[in-house]
Coordinates of C-alpha atoms in Angstrom, one line a residue:
Chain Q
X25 CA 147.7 50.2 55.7
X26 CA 150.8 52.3 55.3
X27 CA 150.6 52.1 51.2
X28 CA 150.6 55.4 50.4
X29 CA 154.7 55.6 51.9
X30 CA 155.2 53.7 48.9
X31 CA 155.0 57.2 46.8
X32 CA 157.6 59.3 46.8
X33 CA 155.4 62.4 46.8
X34 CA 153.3 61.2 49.9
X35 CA 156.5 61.3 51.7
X36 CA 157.6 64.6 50.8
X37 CA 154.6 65.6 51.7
X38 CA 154.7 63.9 55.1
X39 CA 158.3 65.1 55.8
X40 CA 157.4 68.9 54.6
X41 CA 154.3 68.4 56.5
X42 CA 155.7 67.8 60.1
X43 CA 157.8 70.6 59.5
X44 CA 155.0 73.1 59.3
X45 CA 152.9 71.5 61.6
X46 CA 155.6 72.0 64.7
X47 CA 156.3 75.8 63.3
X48 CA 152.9 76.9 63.2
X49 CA 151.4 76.9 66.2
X50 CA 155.3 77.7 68.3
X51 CA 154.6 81.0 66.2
X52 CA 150.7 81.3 66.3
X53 CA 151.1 80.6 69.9
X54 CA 152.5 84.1 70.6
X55 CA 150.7 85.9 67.7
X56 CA 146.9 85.2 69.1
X57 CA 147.9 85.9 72.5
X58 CA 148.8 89.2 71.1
X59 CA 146.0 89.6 69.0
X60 CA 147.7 89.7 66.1
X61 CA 146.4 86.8 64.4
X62 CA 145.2 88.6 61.4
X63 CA 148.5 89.4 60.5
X64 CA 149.2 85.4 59.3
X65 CA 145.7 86.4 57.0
X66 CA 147.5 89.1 55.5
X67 CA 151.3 87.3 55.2
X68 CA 149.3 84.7 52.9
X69 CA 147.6 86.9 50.9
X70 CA 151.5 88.8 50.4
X71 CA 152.5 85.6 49.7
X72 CA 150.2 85.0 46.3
X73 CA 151.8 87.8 44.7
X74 CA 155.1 86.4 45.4
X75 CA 153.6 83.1 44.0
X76 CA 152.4 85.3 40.9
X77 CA 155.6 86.8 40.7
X78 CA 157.4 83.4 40.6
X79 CA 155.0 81.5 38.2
X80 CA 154.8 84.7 35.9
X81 CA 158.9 85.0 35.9
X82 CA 159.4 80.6 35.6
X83 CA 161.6 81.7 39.8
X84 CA 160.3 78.8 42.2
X85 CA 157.3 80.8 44.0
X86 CA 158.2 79.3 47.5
X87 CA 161.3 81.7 47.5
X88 CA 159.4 84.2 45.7
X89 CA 156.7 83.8 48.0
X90 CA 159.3 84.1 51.1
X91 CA 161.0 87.4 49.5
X92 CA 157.7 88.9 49.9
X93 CA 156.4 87.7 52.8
X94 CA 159.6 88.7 54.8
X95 CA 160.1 92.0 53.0
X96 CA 156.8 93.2 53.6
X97 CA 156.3 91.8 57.4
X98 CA 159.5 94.4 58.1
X99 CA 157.6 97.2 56.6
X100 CA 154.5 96.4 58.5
X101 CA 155.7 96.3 61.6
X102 CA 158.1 99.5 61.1
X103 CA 154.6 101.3 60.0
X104 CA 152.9 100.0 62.7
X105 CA 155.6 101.3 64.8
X106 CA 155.9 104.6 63.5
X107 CA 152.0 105.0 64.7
X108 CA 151.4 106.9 61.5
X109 CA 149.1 104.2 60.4
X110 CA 146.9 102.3 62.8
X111 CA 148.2 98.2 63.2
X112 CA 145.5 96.9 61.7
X113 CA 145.0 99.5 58.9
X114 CA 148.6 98.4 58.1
X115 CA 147.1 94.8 57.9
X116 CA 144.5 95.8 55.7
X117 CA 146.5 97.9 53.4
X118 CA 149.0 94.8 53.0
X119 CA 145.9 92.1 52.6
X120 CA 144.0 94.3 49.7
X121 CA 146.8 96.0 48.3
X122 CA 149.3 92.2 47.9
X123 CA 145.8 90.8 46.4
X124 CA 145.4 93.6 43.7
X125 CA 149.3 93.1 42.8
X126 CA 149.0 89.4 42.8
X127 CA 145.6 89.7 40.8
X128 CA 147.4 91.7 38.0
X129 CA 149.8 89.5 37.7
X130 CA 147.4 86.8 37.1
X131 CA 145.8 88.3 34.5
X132 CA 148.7 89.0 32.8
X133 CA 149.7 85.8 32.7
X134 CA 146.5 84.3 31.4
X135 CA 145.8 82.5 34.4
X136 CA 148.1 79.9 35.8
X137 CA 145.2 77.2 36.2
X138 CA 146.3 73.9 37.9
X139 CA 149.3 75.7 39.3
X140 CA 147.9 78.6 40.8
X141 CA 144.8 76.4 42.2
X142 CA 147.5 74.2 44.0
X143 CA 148.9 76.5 45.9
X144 CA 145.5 78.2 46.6
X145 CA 144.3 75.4 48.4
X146 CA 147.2 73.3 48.5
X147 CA 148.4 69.7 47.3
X148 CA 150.3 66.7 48.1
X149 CA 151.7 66.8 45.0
X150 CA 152.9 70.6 44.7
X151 CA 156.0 69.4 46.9
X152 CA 159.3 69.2 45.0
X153 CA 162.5 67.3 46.9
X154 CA 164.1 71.0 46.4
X155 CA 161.2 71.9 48.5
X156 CA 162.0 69.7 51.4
X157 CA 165.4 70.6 51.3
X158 CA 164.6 74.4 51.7
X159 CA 161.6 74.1 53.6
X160 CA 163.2 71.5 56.0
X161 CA 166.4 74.2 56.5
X162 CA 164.4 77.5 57.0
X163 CA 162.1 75.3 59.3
X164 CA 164.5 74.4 61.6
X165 CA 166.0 77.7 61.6
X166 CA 162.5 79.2 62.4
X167 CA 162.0 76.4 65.2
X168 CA 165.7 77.8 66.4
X169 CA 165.2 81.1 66.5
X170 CA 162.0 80.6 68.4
X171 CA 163.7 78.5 70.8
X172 CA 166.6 80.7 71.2
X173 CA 164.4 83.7 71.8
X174 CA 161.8 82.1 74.1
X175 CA 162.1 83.8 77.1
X176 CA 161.9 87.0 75.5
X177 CA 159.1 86.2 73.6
X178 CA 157.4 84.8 76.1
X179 CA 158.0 87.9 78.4
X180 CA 156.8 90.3 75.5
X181 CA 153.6 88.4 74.8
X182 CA 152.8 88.7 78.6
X183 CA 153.9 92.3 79.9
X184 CA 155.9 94.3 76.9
X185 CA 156.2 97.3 79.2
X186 CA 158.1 95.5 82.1
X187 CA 159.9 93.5 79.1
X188 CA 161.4 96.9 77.9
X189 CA 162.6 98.2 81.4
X190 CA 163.8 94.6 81.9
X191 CA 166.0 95.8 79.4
X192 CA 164.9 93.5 76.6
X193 CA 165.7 94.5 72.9
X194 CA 161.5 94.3 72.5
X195 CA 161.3 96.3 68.8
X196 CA 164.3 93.9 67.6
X197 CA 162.4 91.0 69.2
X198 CA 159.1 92.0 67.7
X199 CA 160.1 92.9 64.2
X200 CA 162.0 89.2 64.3
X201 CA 158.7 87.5 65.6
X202 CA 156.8 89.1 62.7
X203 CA 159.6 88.4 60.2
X204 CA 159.5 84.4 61.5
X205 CA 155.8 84.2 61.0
X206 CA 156.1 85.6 57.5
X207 CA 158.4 82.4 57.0
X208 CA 156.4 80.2 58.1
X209 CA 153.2 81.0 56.1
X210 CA 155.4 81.0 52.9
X211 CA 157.2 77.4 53.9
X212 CA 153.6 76.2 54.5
X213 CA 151.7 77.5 50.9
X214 CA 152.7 74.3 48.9
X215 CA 150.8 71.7 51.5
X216 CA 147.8 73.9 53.2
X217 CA 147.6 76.8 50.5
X218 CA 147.5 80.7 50.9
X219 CA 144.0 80.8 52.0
X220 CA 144.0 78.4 54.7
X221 CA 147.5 78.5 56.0
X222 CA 146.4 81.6 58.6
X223 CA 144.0 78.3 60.1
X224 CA 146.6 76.3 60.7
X225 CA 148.5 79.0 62.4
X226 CA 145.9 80.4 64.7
X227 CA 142.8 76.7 65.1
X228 CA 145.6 74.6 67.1
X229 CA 146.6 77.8 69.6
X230 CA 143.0 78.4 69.9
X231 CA 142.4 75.0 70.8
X232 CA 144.9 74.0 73.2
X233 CA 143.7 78.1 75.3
X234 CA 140.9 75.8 75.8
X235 CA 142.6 73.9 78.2
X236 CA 143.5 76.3 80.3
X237 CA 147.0 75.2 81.0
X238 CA 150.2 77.0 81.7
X239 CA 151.9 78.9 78.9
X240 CA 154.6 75.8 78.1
X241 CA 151.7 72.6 78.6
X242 CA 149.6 75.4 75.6
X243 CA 152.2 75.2 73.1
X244 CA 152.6 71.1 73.5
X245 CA 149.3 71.1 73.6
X246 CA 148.5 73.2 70.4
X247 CA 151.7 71.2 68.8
X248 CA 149.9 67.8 69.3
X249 CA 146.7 69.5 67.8
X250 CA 148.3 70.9 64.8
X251 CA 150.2 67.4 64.2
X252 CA 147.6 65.3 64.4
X253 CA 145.7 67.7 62.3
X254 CA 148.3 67.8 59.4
X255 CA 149.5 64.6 58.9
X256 CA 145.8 63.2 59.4
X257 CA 144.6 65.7 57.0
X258 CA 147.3 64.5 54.2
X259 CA 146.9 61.1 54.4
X260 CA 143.0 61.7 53.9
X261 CA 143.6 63.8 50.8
X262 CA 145.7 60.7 49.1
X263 CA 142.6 58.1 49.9
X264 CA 139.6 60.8 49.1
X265 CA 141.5 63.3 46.5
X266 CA 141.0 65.9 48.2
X267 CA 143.1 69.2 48.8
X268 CA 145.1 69.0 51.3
X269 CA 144.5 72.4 53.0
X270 CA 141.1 71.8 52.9
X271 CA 141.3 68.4 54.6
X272 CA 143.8 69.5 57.4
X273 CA 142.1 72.5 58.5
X274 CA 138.2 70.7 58.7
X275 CA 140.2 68.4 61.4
X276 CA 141.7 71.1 62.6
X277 CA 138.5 72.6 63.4
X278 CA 136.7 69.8 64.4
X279 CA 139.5 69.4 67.3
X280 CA 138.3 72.7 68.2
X281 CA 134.7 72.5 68.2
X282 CA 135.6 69.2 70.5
X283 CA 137.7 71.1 72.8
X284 CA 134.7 73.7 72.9
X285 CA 132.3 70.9 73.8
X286 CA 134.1 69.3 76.5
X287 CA 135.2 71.8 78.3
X288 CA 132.0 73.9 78.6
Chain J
X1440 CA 162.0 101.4 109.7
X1441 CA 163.8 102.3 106.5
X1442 CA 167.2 103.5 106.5
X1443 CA 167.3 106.4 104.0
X1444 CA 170.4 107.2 102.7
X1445 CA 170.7 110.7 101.9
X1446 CA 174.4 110.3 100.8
X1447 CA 173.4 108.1 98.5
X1448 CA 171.3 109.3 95.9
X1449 CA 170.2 106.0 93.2
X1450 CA 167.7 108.0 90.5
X1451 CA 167.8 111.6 90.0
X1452 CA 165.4 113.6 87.5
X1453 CA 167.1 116.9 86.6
X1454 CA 165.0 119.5 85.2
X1455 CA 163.1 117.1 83.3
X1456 CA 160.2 118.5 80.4
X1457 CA 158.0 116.3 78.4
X1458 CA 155.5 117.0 76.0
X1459 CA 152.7 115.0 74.1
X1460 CA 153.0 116.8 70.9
X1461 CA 152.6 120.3 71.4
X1462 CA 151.0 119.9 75.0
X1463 CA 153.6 120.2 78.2
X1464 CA 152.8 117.6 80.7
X1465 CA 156.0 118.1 82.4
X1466 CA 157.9 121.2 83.4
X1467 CA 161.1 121.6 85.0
X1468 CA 160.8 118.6 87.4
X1469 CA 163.9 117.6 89.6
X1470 CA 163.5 115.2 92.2
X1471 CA 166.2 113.1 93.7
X1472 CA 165.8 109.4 94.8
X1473 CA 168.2 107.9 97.8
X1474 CA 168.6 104.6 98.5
X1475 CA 165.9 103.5 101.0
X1476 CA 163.1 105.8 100.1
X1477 CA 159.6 105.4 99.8
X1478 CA 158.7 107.9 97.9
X1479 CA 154.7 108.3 96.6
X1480 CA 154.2 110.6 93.7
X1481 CA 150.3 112.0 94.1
X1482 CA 148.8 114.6 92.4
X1483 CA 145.2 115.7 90.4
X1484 CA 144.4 113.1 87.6
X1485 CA 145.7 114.2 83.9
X1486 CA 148.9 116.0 86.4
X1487 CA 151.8 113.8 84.6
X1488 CA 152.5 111.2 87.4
X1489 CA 152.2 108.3 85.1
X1490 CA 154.3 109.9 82.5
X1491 CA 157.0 110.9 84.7
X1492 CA 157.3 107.5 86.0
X1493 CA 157.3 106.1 82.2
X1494 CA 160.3 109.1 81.5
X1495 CA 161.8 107.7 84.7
X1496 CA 161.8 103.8 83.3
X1497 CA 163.2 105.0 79.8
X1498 CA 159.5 104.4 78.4
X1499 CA 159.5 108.1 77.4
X1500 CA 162.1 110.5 76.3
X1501 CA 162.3 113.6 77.7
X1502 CA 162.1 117.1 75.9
X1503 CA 164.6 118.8 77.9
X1504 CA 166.4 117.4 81.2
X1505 CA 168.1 114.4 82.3
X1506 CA 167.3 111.2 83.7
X1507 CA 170.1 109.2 86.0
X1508 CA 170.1 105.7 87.6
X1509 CA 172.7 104.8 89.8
X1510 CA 174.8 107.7 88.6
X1511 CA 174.6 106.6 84.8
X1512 CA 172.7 108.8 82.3
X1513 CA 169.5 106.7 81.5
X1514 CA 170.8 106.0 77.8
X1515 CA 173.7 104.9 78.9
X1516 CA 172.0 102.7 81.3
X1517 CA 172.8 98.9 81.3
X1518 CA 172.0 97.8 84.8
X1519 CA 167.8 97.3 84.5
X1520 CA 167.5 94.1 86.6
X1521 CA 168.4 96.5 89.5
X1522 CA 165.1 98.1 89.1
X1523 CA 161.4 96.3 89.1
X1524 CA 158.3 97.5 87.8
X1525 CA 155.0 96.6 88.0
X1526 CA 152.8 98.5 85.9
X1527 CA 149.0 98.3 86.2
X1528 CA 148.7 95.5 83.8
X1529 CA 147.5 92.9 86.7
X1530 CA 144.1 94.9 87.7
X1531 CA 143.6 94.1 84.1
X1532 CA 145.3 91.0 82.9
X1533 CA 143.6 88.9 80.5
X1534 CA 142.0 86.4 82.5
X1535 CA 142.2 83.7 79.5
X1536 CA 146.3 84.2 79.4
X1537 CA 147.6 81.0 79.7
X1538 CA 150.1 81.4 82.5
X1539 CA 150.7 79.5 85.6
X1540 CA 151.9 81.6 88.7
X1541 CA 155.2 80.4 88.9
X1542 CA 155.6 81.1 85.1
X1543 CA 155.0 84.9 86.0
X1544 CA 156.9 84.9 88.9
X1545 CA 159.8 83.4 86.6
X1546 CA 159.7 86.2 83.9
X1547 CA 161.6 88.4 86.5
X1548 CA 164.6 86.4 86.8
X1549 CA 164.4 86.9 82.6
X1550 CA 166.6 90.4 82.8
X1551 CA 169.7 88.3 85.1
X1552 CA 169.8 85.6 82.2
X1553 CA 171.8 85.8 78.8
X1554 CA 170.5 85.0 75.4
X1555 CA 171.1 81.0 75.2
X1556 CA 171.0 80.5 79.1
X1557 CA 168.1 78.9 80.5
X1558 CA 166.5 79.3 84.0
X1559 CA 168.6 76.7 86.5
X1560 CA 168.2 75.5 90.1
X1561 CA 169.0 78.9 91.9
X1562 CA 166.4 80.8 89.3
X1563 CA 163.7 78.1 90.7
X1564 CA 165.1 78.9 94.5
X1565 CA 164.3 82.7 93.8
X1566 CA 160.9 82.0 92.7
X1567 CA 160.0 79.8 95.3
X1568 CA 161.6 82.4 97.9
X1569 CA 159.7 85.4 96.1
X1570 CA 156.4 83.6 96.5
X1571 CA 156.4 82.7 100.3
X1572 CA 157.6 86.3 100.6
X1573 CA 154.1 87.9 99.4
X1574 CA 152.5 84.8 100.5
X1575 CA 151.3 83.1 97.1
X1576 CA 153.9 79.8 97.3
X1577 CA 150.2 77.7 97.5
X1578 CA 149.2 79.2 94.5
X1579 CA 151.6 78.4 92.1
X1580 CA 150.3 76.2 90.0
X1581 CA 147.2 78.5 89.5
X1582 CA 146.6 80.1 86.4
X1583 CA 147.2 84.1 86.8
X1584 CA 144.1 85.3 85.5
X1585 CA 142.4 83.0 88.0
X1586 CA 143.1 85.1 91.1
X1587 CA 141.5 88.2 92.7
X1588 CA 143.1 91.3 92.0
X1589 CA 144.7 91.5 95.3
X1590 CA 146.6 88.3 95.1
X1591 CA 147.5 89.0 91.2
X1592 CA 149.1 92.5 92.6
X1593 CA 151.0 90.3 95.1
X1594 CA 152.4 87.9 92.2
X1595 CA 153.5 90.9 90.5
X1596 CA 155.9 91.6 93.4
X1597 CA 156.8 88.4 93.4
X1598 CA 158.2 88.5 89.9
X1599 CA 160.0 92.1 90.7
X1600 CA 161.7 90.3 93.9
X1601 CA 162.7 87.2 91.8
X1602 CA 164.8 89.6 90.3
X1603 CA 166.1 90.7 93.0
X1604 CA 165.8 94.7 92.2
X1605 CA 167.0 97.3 94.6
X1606 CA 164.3 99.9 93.2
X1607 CA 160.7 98.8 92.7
X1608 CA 158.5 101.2 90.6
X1609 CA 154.8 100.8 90.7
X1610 CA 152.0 102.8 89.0
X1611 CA 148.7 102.9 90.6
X1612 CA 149.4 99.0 91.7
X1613 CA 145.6 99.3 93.9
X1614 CA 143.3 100.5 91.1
X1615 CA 140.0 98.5 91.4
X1616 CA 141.3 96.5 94.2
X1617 CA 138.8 96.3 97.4
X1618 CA 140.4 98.7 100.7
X1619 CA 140.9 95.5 102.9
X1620 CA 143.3 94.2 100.0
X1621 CA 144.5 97.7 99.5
X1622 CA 145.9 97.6 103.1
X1623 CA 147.6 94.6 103.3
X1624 CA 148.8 95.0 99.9
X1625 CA 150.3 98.4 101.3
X1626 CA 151.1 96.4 104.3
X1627 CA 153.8 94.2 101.9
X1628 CA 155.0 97.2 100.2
X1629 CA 156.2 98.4 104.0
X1630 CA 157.6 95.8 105.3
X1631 CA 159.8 95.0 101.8
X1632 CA 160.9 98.9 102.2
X1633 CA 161.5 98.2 106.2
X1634 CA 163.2 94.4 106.4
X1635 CA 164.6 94.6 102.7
X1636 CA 165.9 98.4 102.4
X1637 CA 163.9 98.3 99.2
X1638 CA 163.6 101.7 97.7
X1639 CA 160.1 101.8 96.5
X1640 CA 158.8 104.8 94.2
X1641 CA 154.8 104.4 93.7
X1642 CA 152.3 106.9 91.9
X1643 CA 149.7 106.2 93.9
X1644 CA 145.9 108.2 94.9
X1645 CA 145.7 106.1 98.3
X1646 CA 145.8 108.9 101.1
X1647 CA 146.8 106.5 104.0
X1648 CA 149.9 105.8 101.9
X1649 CA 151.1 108.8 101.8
X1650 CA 149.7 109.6 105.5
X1651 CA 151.2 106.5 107.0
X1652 CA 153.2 104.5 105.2
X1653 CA 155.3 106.8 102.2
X1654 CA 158.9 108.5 103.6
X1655 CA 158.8 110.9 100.9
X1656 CA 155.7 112.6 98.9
X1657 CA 156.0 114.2 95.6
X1658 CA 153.3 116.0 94.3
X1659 CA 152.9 116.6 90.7
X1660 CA 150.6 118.8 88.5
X1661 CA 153.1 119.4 85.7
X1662 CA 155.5 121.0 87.9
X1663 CA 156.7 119.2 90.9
X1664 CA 154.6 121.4 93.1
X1665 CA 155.4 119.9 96.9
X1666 CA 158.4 117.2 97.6
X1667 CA 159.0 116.4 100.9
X1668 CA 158.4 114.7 104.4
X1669 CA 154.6 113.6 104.8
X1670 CA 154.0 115.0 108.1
X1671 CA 154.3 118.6 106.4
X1672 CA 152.6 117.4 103.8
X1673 CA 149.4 116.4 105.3
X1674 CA 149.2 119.8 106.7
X1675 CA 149.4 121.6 103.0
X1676 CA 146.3 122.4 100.5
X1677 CA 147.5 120.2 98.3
X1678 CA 146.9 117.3 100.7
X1679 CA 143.3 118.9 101.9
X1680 CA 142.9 118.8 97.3
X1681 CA 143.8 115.1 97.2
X1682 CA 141.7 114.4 100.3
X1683 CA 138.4 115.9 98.5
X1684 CA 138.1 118.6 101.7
X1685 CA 138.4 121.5 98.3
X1686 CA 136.5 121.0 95.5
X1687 CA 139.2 119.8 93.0
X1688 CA 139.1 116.7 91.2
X1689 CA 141.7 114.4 92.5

């Protein structure tokens, strides 16, 4: 039954997979209560170019692909504090402008075909054991940070105003949260891909609001959603040969459209 | 009844300014707070009582003028858990936020506890004290956006008092909340000022707050045009404005 553990590469993609699956939603959980969900869209699409960059240059793209993610997250959040631009103009300049860059890049490179399509959609097989090493580090330095700033967060999400004159650091705080969420979309290209990793961020919070449960019993919730989900979705990839990110976000959404059904 | 102490003053706005860009919505507004007051700041809509409140919290930074808390220049300030706020986020909370009661009420012990330190036994106590003190201990389990407004007001308290403030600032705390639930929401907001010697600062447009209940009124249209006792007050054209008995738009 448990064949597939017999492959080296079904367990890295296992072990990386876990990792992503617990980060996701602990930072999607306090990006859709803000509505800021799109930003996870845009993070991704940041993230190709890095990948371009990487491939184009022979640099692994996951660090590549976290340079850019993290760099540019800053600068969005510093625009969309200096109100010059509106927050989700800022979004939008990001998404179209990353995907003309990355798109360039591409070209000049001819392409990167099997590659490129891999981290697209992502693969059980695009993980290297460098990869776990670095993605199981930076993910438990995410997971830290989150837990370490919890109260804040949580105190951000619900009233920011009475946050601030509570005396909390809320710009730091913010421009942290954003920075983490950048992280975690570029740890999570190689197994779900850059256009689907912005479902597994946002389809397990989504689900578990469904509940209506306190703010703690939502995250578990959205954790045991997005678990399920991932490591369901990569085992069904190895016995179908499918992509991975496809395969993990259908069950993610077909958790959700349960979760819509039975509690209407 | 409150003891105000006039020896002791705890905020004090000193000739304080603030613009919007190139519009003044505050001019040259002084007004000292003493430990014990219940002060309600009225005035004509568009007047600047939200934004001096906001300058008040740090929110805003004035153009010109000063800001003190408990004799410390506001950016010098360290000592916020003294003071609670409740803005007018619960008359229009997000009624899909997952948050039980007792999770909101806990937020306010938040400003008392350090970086790595998480809520213990006596953070619980203070919640659980806070919420049989507005009355909402039965509810805690509820999800927040699952009350009336009324009782979502009271919860807001609640998490100010878990924090165990000596200033509590509200802005327009009643807006869209029904008149019986206005008064016994004021009601609360009395007897924390009168049994707890909270000082309470409140912009506020309910006349029979600043007729019955408020120690101090300060009316604001830009400049602080009236601050004082309410029994003059009620007696001035500014209170016959708010009152609709002139034709001005309150």
């Amino acid at each position: 039954m448990f064949d597939f553990l017999q492959y080296a590469f079904m367990v890295r993609a296992l072990e990386v997979g876990t990792i992503i699956a617990l980060i996701s939603p602990l930072i999607g959980m306090f990006l859709v209560l803000r509505r800021y969900s799109l930003i996870a869209d845009t993070l991704s699409h940041i993230s190709l170019a890095g990948v371009a960059i990487g491939l184009l240059f022979g640099v692994n793209p996951l660090f590549t692909a976290i340079g850019a993610a993290v760099c540019s997250s800053v600068v969005i959040e510093r625009l969309r504090l200096s109100k010059r631009v509106y927050g989700e103009s800022a979004l939008s300049i990001f998404l179209s402008g990353s995907l003309a860059v990355a798109i360039i890049l591409i070209s000049l490179a001819h392409g990167f075909s099997v590659d490129l399509f891999n981290y697209l959609f992502g693969s059980i097989v695009t993980v290297k054991q460098s990869d776990v090493y670095a993605i199981l580090g930076i993910g438990v330095i995410v997971f830290a940070v989150v837990l370490l700033i919890y109260k804040e967060l949580t105190y951000i999400t619900f009233d920011e105003e009475a946050a601030q004159v509570g005396g909390i650091p809320t710009r730091f705080i913010n421009t942290l949260v954003i920075a983490l969420a950048a992280l975690t979309v570029a740890l999570a290209i190689p197994i779900v891909g850059i256009l689907l990793i912005s479902a597994l961020i946002v389809i397990p919070v989504v689900t578990a609001l469904q509940f209506k449960e306190g703010f703690l019993r939502t995250i578990v919730y959205a954790e045991c959603f997005s678990l399920f989900s991932v490591i369901a979705g990569i085992i069904v990839s190895y016995y179908f040969d499918l992509p991975a990110g496809g395969a993990i976000v259908v069950l993610a959404l077909v958790f959700f459209v349960l979760s819509l059904i039975s509690k209407k | 009844m409150s003891v105000t102490d006039h020896s002791h003053t705890i905020i004090q706005l000193s000739d304080v300014s603030f613009a919007y860009g190139d519009e003044m919505v505050l001019e040259h507004v002084t007004i000292p707070v003493h430990r014990g007051d219940y002060l309600a700041i009225v005035g004509p809509n568009g007047g600047g009582k939200s934004t001096l409140l906001r300058v008040l919290l740090g929110l805003e930074t004035p153009r010109s003028g000063s800001v003190s808390l408990f004799g410390q220049d506001i950016k010098k300030f360290k000592g916020w858990k003294k003071i609670g706020y409740v803005s007018q986020l619960a008359t229009h909370i997000d009624v899909n936020f997952p948050m039980t009661v007792q999770e909101v009420v806990l937020m306010g012990r938040f400003p008392r506890l350090g970086l790595l330190q998480l809520p213990g036994k006596k953070d619980h106590e203070a919640v659980e004290n806070a919420l049989k003190e507005v009355g909402m201990w039965e509810y805690r389990d509820r999800r927040i956006g699952d009350l009336s407004g009324g009782q979502k007001q009271r919860v807001f308290i609640a998490r100010c008092l878990a924090g165990e403030p000596e200033v509590i600032i509200l802005d327009e705390p009643t807006v869209g909340v029904d008149v019986k639930t206005q008064k016994q929401f004021y009601a609360l907001l009395q007897k924390l000022n009168t049994t707890m010697n909270l000082t309470l600062i409140l912009v506020t447009h309910e006349l029979d707050v600043v007729d019955h209940e408020a120690t101090e009124i300060a009316y604001i249209n830009k400049t602080l045009v009236y601050h004082g006792v309410p029994k003059n007050f009620v007696h001035t054209e500014y209170f016959a404005r708010l009152s609709g008995k002139e034709d001005v738009h309150v």
